[in-house]
Amino acid sequence: MALCFQGEPVDESSVKKMILTFEKRSYKNQELRIKFPDTPGRFMETELDLNDIIQEMHVIATMPDLYHLLVELNAVHSLLGLLSHENTDILSFKDVVDLLQELTDIDTLHESEEGAEVLIDSLLEGQVVALLVQNMERLDEQVKEEADGVYNTLAIIENMAEFRPGLCTEAAQQGLMQWLLKRIKAKIPFDANKLYCSEILAILLQNNDSTRELLGELDGIDVLLQQLSVFKRHNPATAEEQEMMENLFDALCSCLMLAANRDRFLRGEGLQLMNLMLREKKMSRTSALKVLDHGMIGPEGSDDCHKFVDILGLRTIFPLFMKTPKKMRKAGTVDKEHEEHVCSIIASCLQNLKAQQRTRLLSKFTENDCEKVDRLMELHFKYLEAVQLADKRIEGEKHDMVKRGEILDDVMEDEFYLRRLDAGLFVLQLLCYIMVEISNSGISQLQQRVHQILNLRGGSVKVVRHIMREYAENIGDGKSEEFKESEQKRIMDLLENF
């Protein structure tokens, strides 16, 4: 059945009519509001007329190629004007939010990139995020309609951020980051809005150093740690609460990519909290491991590594290295993920620790007749086999492609590399790094044990060197050229003496 407006089928001409009707009614309502601010009865009729036309305008969301009319005929400006109405109990506010949510539906935006770009540009020009945040500030979430208003507002922000990730920085600075942190730490029972806030927060922080910095400046690291501390001794009560916990952990991992936040994490006793979570064996354990990995990696993780040893973190991490826990494994977490984080933490400690903390770490490898070295070698052969199997399959596929006269392009090469990673290449590189580091520690017992097991199981120093060279080539992603060169040289020196 064809959609109609005032008896006409909906097309460009009737959409123009619709928008002009909206403009007239919006202006009339505004005029009477200014004239009779204290007698709502005088402008109530225009209010209802306005709501009716806003409802009619939902049909425009089915025609994104006509979005340019909303901009050209000033409707976006007027809609944003309605958002800044003083009293939020007016029906218009909720209706405007519902309309904007539908207009920015991500599938609709992708139907007409051109129309979408015009609409999003116009909304951003009108400071839409700042207006939406001001409105959420005024809403009372104890009232169901207003709580729904908050949820739908967040949906508009999510839609726009998904369509244009670049707007996250601007959105965060227009009061959104501050509002999200305030809402996440509000002492109200867990609900759908809190879950949504955690989701939006994680989106804002993805690959974005300026939003990470802003969160740090707003004491957001402490907010995240406080919210997560609940899950130290208790599992989330529902699947939704578990999802929120994971979002907050993801947000924390993102933030730790920024060096300044590592310091805030350290001062906020984040290491102690994560260490306790590892010991408590609740659902939060897997994510706590991931956070420690993010906090300790690279030269910026040096302080965290030293503190980790001081709070007896080695006593927590090595049992997890010796045995990958089967119990409390959250759905979908595989051994590889666990082993990668544990090995990465140990590798970071070997890279960053100095003096007595380094001695304490190395002595872990000698205790109980070098059992940690035995486990290291066991994991080495496990991952070596998996990667060699993947390499064999890839070689076969490449051979077949050449036979068929197909060209091996960069996209295929990237896909093959991802398959090697998936088989456990990065874990294998970390294991080789640990092996080479402890062999160069000056403790002959460790070097002897490594070589003894290599020989016993038909392994070879040559293979380890090859893996380490590949590791060195990919080192320092996003780090300075200077760091990259000095780290590569350090690894090559270690290999010389292996």
XYZ file of C-alpha atoms in Angstrom:
498
model
C 0.000 0.000 0.000
C 1.418 3.403 -1.001
C 2.188 5.847 1.834
C 0.082 9.019 1.746
C 0.201 12.534 3.180
C -2.947 14.677 2.987
C -4.392 12.219 0.490
C -1.368 12.350 -1.805
C 1.208 9.588 -2.303
C 4.436 10.389 -0.492
C 7.053 11.747 -2.909
C 9.418 14.708 -3.052
C 6.600 17.210 -3.492
C 4.471 15.892 -0.596
C 7.550 15.658 1.659
C 8.212 19.338 0.952
C 4.575 20.090 1.891
C 4.946 18.047 5.075
C 8.110 19.898 6.104
C 6.545 23.301 5.411
C 3.484 22.326 7.481
C 5.855 21.323 10.300
C 7.696 24.651 10.001
C 4.399 26.631 10.211
C 3.138 24.684 13.209
C 6.490 24.905 14.957
C 6.573 28.689 14.450
C 2.945 29.079 15.647
C 3.654 27.028 18.775
C 6.802 29.032 19.506
C 4.922 32.328 19.076
C 2.155 31.389 21.498
C 4.638 29.993 24.039
C 6.455 33.312 24.118
C 3.175 35.250 24.298
C 1.541 33.152 27.054
C 4.418 31.482 28.921
C 2.353 30.865 32.079
C -0.891 29.647 30.519
C -0.228 26.335 28.740
C -3.939 26.105 27.830
C -3.409 28.891 25.301
C -0.782 26.947 23.318
C -1.878 23.358 24.007
C -3.766 23.035 20.733
C -0.713 24.101 18.684
C 1.339 21.650 20.750
C -0.910 18.761 19.691
C -0.914 19.901 16.042
C 2.861 20.011 16.143
C 3.048 16.492 17.579
C 0.742 15.211 14.850
C 2.959 16.512 12.049
C 6.105 15.174 13.762
C 4.439 11.738 13.777
C 3.660 12.124 10.060
C 7.324 12.973 9.385
C 8.408 9.473 10.413
C 7.643 8.499 6.832
C 10.683 10.538 5.689
C 12.888 7.953 7.455
C 11.906 5.510 4.697
C 13.354 7.869 2.059
C 16.903 8.850 3.034
C 17.558 10.171 -0.477
C 15.175 13.062 0.441
C 17.008 13.942 3.680
C 18.503 16.973 1.928
C 15.005 18.562 2.038
C 15.057 18.467 5.857
C 18.221 20.535 5.732
C 17.332 22.875 2.846
C 13.898 23.714 4.302
C 15.351 24.349 7.775
C 13.535 21.430 9.480
C 16.703 20.124 11.180
C 17.250 23.541 12.745
C 13.628 23.633 13.975
C 13.770 20.081 15.360
C 16.904 20.965 17.311
C 15.124 24.103 18.504
C 12.361 21.921 19.968
C 15.014 19.945 21.862
C 15.955 23.099 23.740
C 12.380 23.668 24.975
C 12.404 24.532 28.636
C 9.879 21.992 29.957
C 10.647 18.421 29.029
C 7.184 17.176 29.926
C 6.034 18.505 26.544
C 5.188 15.678 24.195
C 7.338 17.269 21.502
C 10.645 16.415 23.164
C 9.962 12.673 23.199
C 8.536 12.861 19.687
C 11.576 14.731 18.356
C 13.931 12.163 19.891
C 11.875 9.298 18.427
C 11.940 10.945 14.993
C 15.705 11.599 15.123
C 16.310 8.025 16.227
C 14.404 6.730 13.234
C 16.034 9.166 10.786
C 19.502 8.119 11.980
C 18.790 4.366 11.980
C 22.097 2.907 10.817
C 20.582 0.712 8.079
C 18.657 3.689 6.714
C 21.784 5.874 6.721
C 23.617 3.291 4.638
C 20.783 3.197 2.088
C 21.697 6.686 0.904
C 25.198 7.752 1.941
C 24.681 11.148 0.314
C 21.439 11.908 2.172
C 22.954 10.618 5.389
C 26.056 12.831 5.100
C 23.893 15.941 4.593
C 21.715 15.102 7.608
C 24.599 14.251 9.950
C 26.514 17.415 8.905
C 23.477 19.546 9.671
C 22.843 17.861 13.047
C 26.460 18.317 14.095
C 26.447 21.940 12.970
C 23.475 22.453 15.273
C 25.441 20.977 18.233
C 23.026 18.048 18.438
C 25.075 16.118 21.023
C 25.299 19.075 23.410
C 21.509 19.555 23.123
C 20.800 15.860 23.659
C 23.061 15.786 26.723
C 21.365 18.909 28.197
C 18.020 17.168 27.766
C 19.192 13.954 29.413
C 20.395 16.064 32.363
C 16.817 17.281 32.849
C 15.079 13.935 32.546
C 13.911 11.979 35.578
C 14.586 8.305 34.929
C 12.187 7.295 37.716
C 9.449 8.116 35.183
C 9.260 5.359 32.561
C 8.640 7.696 29.588
C 11.646 9.795 30.540
C 13.848 6.737 31.058
C 12.807 5.661 27.536
C 13.751 9.154 26.352
C 17.282 8.625 27.701
C 17.537 5.230 25.989
C 16.381 6.604 22.633
C 18.715 9.580 22.945
C 21.652 7.204 23.417
C 20.476 5.309 20.329
C 20.738 8.504 18.228
C 24.308 9.020 19.456
C 25.220 5.384 18.764
C 23.753 5.557 15.236
C 25.708 8.699 14.382
C 28.950 7.376 15.896
C 28.649 4.130 13.960
C 28.053 5.973 10.698
C 30.814 8.502 11.339
C 33.323 7.335 13.983
C 35.200 10.629 13.666
C 32.476 12.473 15.588
C 33.303 10.623 18.855
C 35.903 13.204 19.887
C 33.516 16.111 19.392
C 30.630 14.251 21.059
C 32.736 13.410 24.113
C 33.798 17.047 24.473
C 30.223 18.325 24.205
C 29.442 17.002 27.682
C 28.685 13.400 26.692
C 31.715 11.835 28.403
C 30.968 13.673 31.641
C 27.291 12.666 31.552
C 28.100 9.004 30.835
C 30.547 8.765 33.749
C 28.042 10.443 36.065
C 25.262 8.082 34.965
C 27.454 4.968 35.240
C 28.399 5.758 38.835
C 24.865 6.867 39.875
C 23.634 4.824 42.807
C 20.567 3.410 41.100
C 19.805 -0.273 40.429
C 21.219 -1.791 37.249
C 18.957 -1.215 34.226
C 18.974 -1.114 30.418
C 20.147 2.513 30.411
C 23.230 1.745 32.486
C 24.079 -1.089 30.084
C 23.635 1.273 27.112
C 25.854 3.912 28.749
C 28.640 1.352 29.176
C 28.281 0.447 25.485
C 28.460 4.076 24.296
C 31.459 4.695 26.561
C 33.352 1.742 25.043
C 32.509 3.038 21.526
C 33.785 6.554 22.319
C 37.134 5.201 23.516
C 37.838 2.871 20.582
C 41.046 3.897 18.755
C 40.740 7.430 20.106
C 43.497 8.975 22.208
C 41.724 12.296 22.757
C 38.638 10.678 24.336
C 40.928 8.433 26.416
C 42.723 11.514 27.652
C 39.445 13.274 28.444
C 38.220 10.276 30.441
C 41.488 10.291 32.403
C 41.182 14.010 33.158
C 37.586 13.509 34.387
C 38.775 10.857 36.911
C 37.109 8.226 34.747
C 39.716 5.556 35.571
C 38.578 5.689 39.208
C 34.920 5.490 38.134
C 35.646 2.372 36.042
C 37.624 0.728 38.854
C 34.883 1.480 41.412
C 32.188 0.027 39.162
C 34.250 -3.078 38.402
C 35.204 -3.705 42.024
C 31.647 -5.015 42.599
C 32.548 -8.035 40.450
C 35.604 -8.911 42.521
C 33.676 -11.289 44.738
C 30.322 -11.498 42.957
C 29.392 -12.674 39.498
C 27.009 -10.495 37.454
C 23.404 -11.406 38.281
C 22.170 -11.498 34.660
C 23.512 -11.808 31.117
C 22.856 -8.049 30.663
C 24.882 -7.174 33.731
C 27.681 -9.428 32.464
C 27.608 -7.522 29.163
C 27.928 -4.241 31.061
C 30.891 -5.621 33.038
C 32.607 -6.620 29.772
C 31.949 -3.148 28.283
C 33.544 -1.478 31.311
C 36.550 -3.798 31.094
C 36.855 -2.990 27.356
C 36.694 0.723 28.166
C 39.460 0.292 30.747
C 41.663 -1.646 28.291
C 41.172 1.127 25.702
C 42.128 3.797 28.226
C 45.328 1.980 29.170
C 46.618 2.406 25.604
C 47.391 5.974 26.722
C 50.524 6.281 28.895
C 49.061 8.973 31.211
C 46.201 6.638 32.138
C 48.627 3.880 33.188
C 49.770 6.205 35.932
C 46.177 6.936 37.013
C 45.466 3.190 36.982
C 48.533 2.606 39.181
C 47.560 5.364 41.639
C 43.957 4.143 41.725
C 45.215 0.695 42.841
C 43.974 -0.890 39.646
C 46.733 -3.516 39.781
C 45.654 -4.627 43.243
C 42.031 -4.949 42.105
C 42.918 -6.997 39.010
C 45.236 -9.227 41.072
C 42.427 -9.883 43.562
C 40.052 -10.721 40.709
C 42.519 -13.303 39.412
C 42.640 -14.883 42.856
C 38.877 -14.825 43.462
C 38.189 -16.974 40.367
C 34.926 -15.256 39.467
C 33.682 -14.377 35.971
C 35.743 -11.198 36.011
C 38.997 -13.189 35.970
C 39.392 -13.445 32.178
C 38.887 -9.716 31.672
C 41.128 -8.788 34.606
C 43.911 -10.723 32.885
C 43.330 -8.713 29.693
C 43.492 -5.431 31.652
C 46.810 -6.418 33.275
C 48.186 -7.267 29.836
C 47.190 -3.803 28.520
C 48.586 -2.077 31.611
C 51.995 -3.777 31.604
C 52.887 -3.989 27.917
C 55.619 -1.840 26.342
C 58.040 0.578 28.006
C 55.095 2.642 29.361
C 54.179 -0.420 31.450
C 57.414 -0.410 33.412
C 55.992 1.106 36.640
C 53.021 -1.247 36.530
C 55.353 -4.253 36.087
C 57.458 -3.301 39.102
C 54.383 -2.657 41.240
C 52.885 -5.984 40.120
C 55.899 -7.841 41.538
C 55.733 -5.759 44.752
C 52.080 -6.751 45.366
C 53.052 -10.420 44.892
C 51.437 -10.651 41.474
C 53.920 -13.348 40.385
C 52.277 -15.704 42.883
C 48.996 -15.163 41.039
C 50.176 -15.207 37.437
C 52.439 -18.269 37.465
C 49.769 -20.779 38.600
C 47.713 -19.487 35.628
C 50.751 -20.057 33.408
C 51.274 -23.590 34.720
C 47.651 -24.613 34.179
C 45.024 -23.021 31.957
C 41.904 -23.050 34.156
C 38.970 -25.046 32.829
C 36.633 -23.898 35.582
C 34.996 -20.475 35.387
C 35.740 -20.248 31.675
C 33.260 -17.756 30.315
C 31.416 -18.761 27.176
C 33.614 -18.438 24.148
C 36.922 -17.903 25.933
C 39.409 -20.295 24.453
C 42.709 -21.511 25.884
C 44.605 -19.446 23.330
C 43.216 -16.148 24.621
C 44.084 -17.019 28.217
C 47.571 -18.271 27.330
C 48.262 -15.239 25.150
C 47.488 -12.775 27.982
C 49.475 -14.737 30.573
C 52.511 -15.073 28.272
C 52.277 -11.414 27.291
C 52.300 -10.350 30.973
C 55.385 -12.515 31.691
C 57.101 -11.220 28.517
C 56.357 -7.600 29.568
C 57.846 -8.272 33.001
C 61.002 -9.727 31.406
C 61.237 -6.673 29.175
C 60.613 -4.047 31.875
C 61.836 -5.349 35.234
C 65.125 -4.216 36.735
C 67.145 -5.070 39.843
C 65.581 -7.199 42.590
C 62.163 -7.450 40.889
C 63.836 -9.011 37.843
C 65.758 -11.419 40.089
C 62.483 -12.454 41.757
C 60.940 -13.133 38.360
C 63.872 -15.222 37.118
C 64.003 -17.246 40.343
C 60.417 -18.340 39.594
C 61.770 -20.196 36.568
C 64.378 -22.103 38.605
C 62.120 -23.212 41.489
C 60.769 -26.785 41.704
C 63.405 -28.172 39.363
C 62.655 -25.645 36.589
C 59.005 -26.753 36.208
C 58.086 -23.365 34.641
C 60.682 -23.964 31.907
C 59.166 -27.388 31.244
C 55.726 -25.792 30.907
C 57.161 -23.059 28.656
C 58.614 -25.676 26.316
C 55.386 -27.711 26.358
C 53.438 -24.625 25.227
C 56.142 -23.808 22.674
C 55.752 -27.158 20.916
C 51.949 -27.002 21.133
C 51.811 -23.645 19.328
C 54.679 -24.451 16.954
C 52.735 -27.462 15.723
C 49.533 -25.430 15.248
C 51.317 -22.656 13.324
C 53.303 -25.097 11.167
C 50.062 -26.873 10.276
C 48.464 -23.558 9.281
C 51.576 -22.644 7.240
C 51.408 -25.969 5.425
C 47.759 -25.417 4.476
C 48.464 -21.850 3.349
C 51.380 -22.997 1.192
C 49.098 -25.582 -0.422
C 46.493 -22.914 -1.183
C 49.116 -20.565 -2.624
C 50.407 -23.367 -4.821
C 46.864 -24.054 -6.094
C 46.323 -20.349 -6.793
C 49.488 -20.169 -8.903
C 48.392 -23.264 -10.827
C 45.041 -21.604 -11.561
C 46.847 -18.462 -12.710
C 45.379 -16.356 -9.890
C 47.263 -13.362 -8.527
C 48.247 -13.325 -4.872
C 47.390 -9.746 -3.853
C 47.846 -7.842 -0.576
C 44.317 -8.678 0.575
C 45.014 -12.419 0.296
C 48.411 -12.012 2.007
C 46.681 -10.184 4.894
C 44.072 -12.920 5.131
C 46.782 -15.597 5.269
C 48.624 -13.625 7.977
C 45.417 -13.376 10.038
C 44.965 -17.131 9.735
C 48.478 -17.654 11.086
C 47.685 -15.339 13.996
C 44.498 -17.272 14.577
C 46.503 -20.495 14.764
C 48.555 -18.932 17.576
C 51.493 -17.179 15.889
C 51.600 -14.296 18.377
C 51.537 -16.662 21.397
C 54.330 -18.662 19.774
C 56.385 -15.469 19.332
C 55.840 -14.545 22.997
C 56.897 -18.025 24.127
C 60.082 -17.806 22.026
C 60.760 -14.339 23.444
C 60.467 -15.657 27.024
C 62.698 -18.609 26.078
C 65.398 -16.334 24.624
C 65.201 -13.873 27.551
C 65.624 -16.495 30.285
C 68.431 -18.176 28.304
C 70.259 -14.829 28.344
C 69.661 -14.239 32.055
C 73.085 -15.471 33.097
C 71.497 -18.409 34.956
C 73.130 -21.372 33.207
C 70.584 -23.810 34.635
C 67.806 -22.095 32.606
C 69.716 -22.023 29.332
C 70.712 -25.680 29.730
C 67.130 -26.761 30.427
C 65.771 -24.882 27.373
C 68.352 -26.430 25.016
C 68.015 -29.867 26.593
C 64.232 -29.954 25.904
C 64.680 -28.453 22.420
C 67.111 -31.257 21.523
C 65.045 -33.931 23.208
C 61.913 -33.056 21.226
C 63.646 -32.473 17.905
C 63.220 -28.712 18.082
C 65.785 -26.339 16.677
C 67.479 -23.082 17.597
C 67.173 -22.076 13.945
C 63.350 -22.218 14.083
C 63.293 -20.142 17.282
C 65.560 -17.547 15.660
C 63.331 -17.403 12.587
C 60.208 -16.840 14.732
C 61.982 -14.148 16.757
C 63.111 -12.316 13.616
C 59.517 -12.198 12.416
C 58.479 -10.931 15.877
C 61.168 -8.214 15.763
C 60.038 -7.052 12.321
C 56.507 -6.369 13.597
C 57.552 -4.753 16.839
C 56.674 -1.261 17.971
C 53.452 -0.795 16.071
C 52.490 2.837 16.611
C 55.595 3.446 18.742
C 58.397 5.828 17.847
C 60.953 4.786 15.251
C 63.657 5.172 17.901
C 61.979 2.668 20.257
C 61.408 0.274 17.376
C 65.089 0.304 16.347
C 66.497 -0.054 19.853
C 64.086 -2.916 20.676
C 64.911 -4.720 17.422
C 68.621 -4.377 18.163
C 68.086 -5.697 21.704
C 66.237 -8.767 20.384
C 68.928 -9.424 17.771
C 71.593 -9.245 20.501
C 69.625 -11.750 22.581
C 69.446 -14.079 19.563
C 73.198 -13.859 19.049
C 73.757 -15.456 22.437
C 70.874 -17.923 22.290
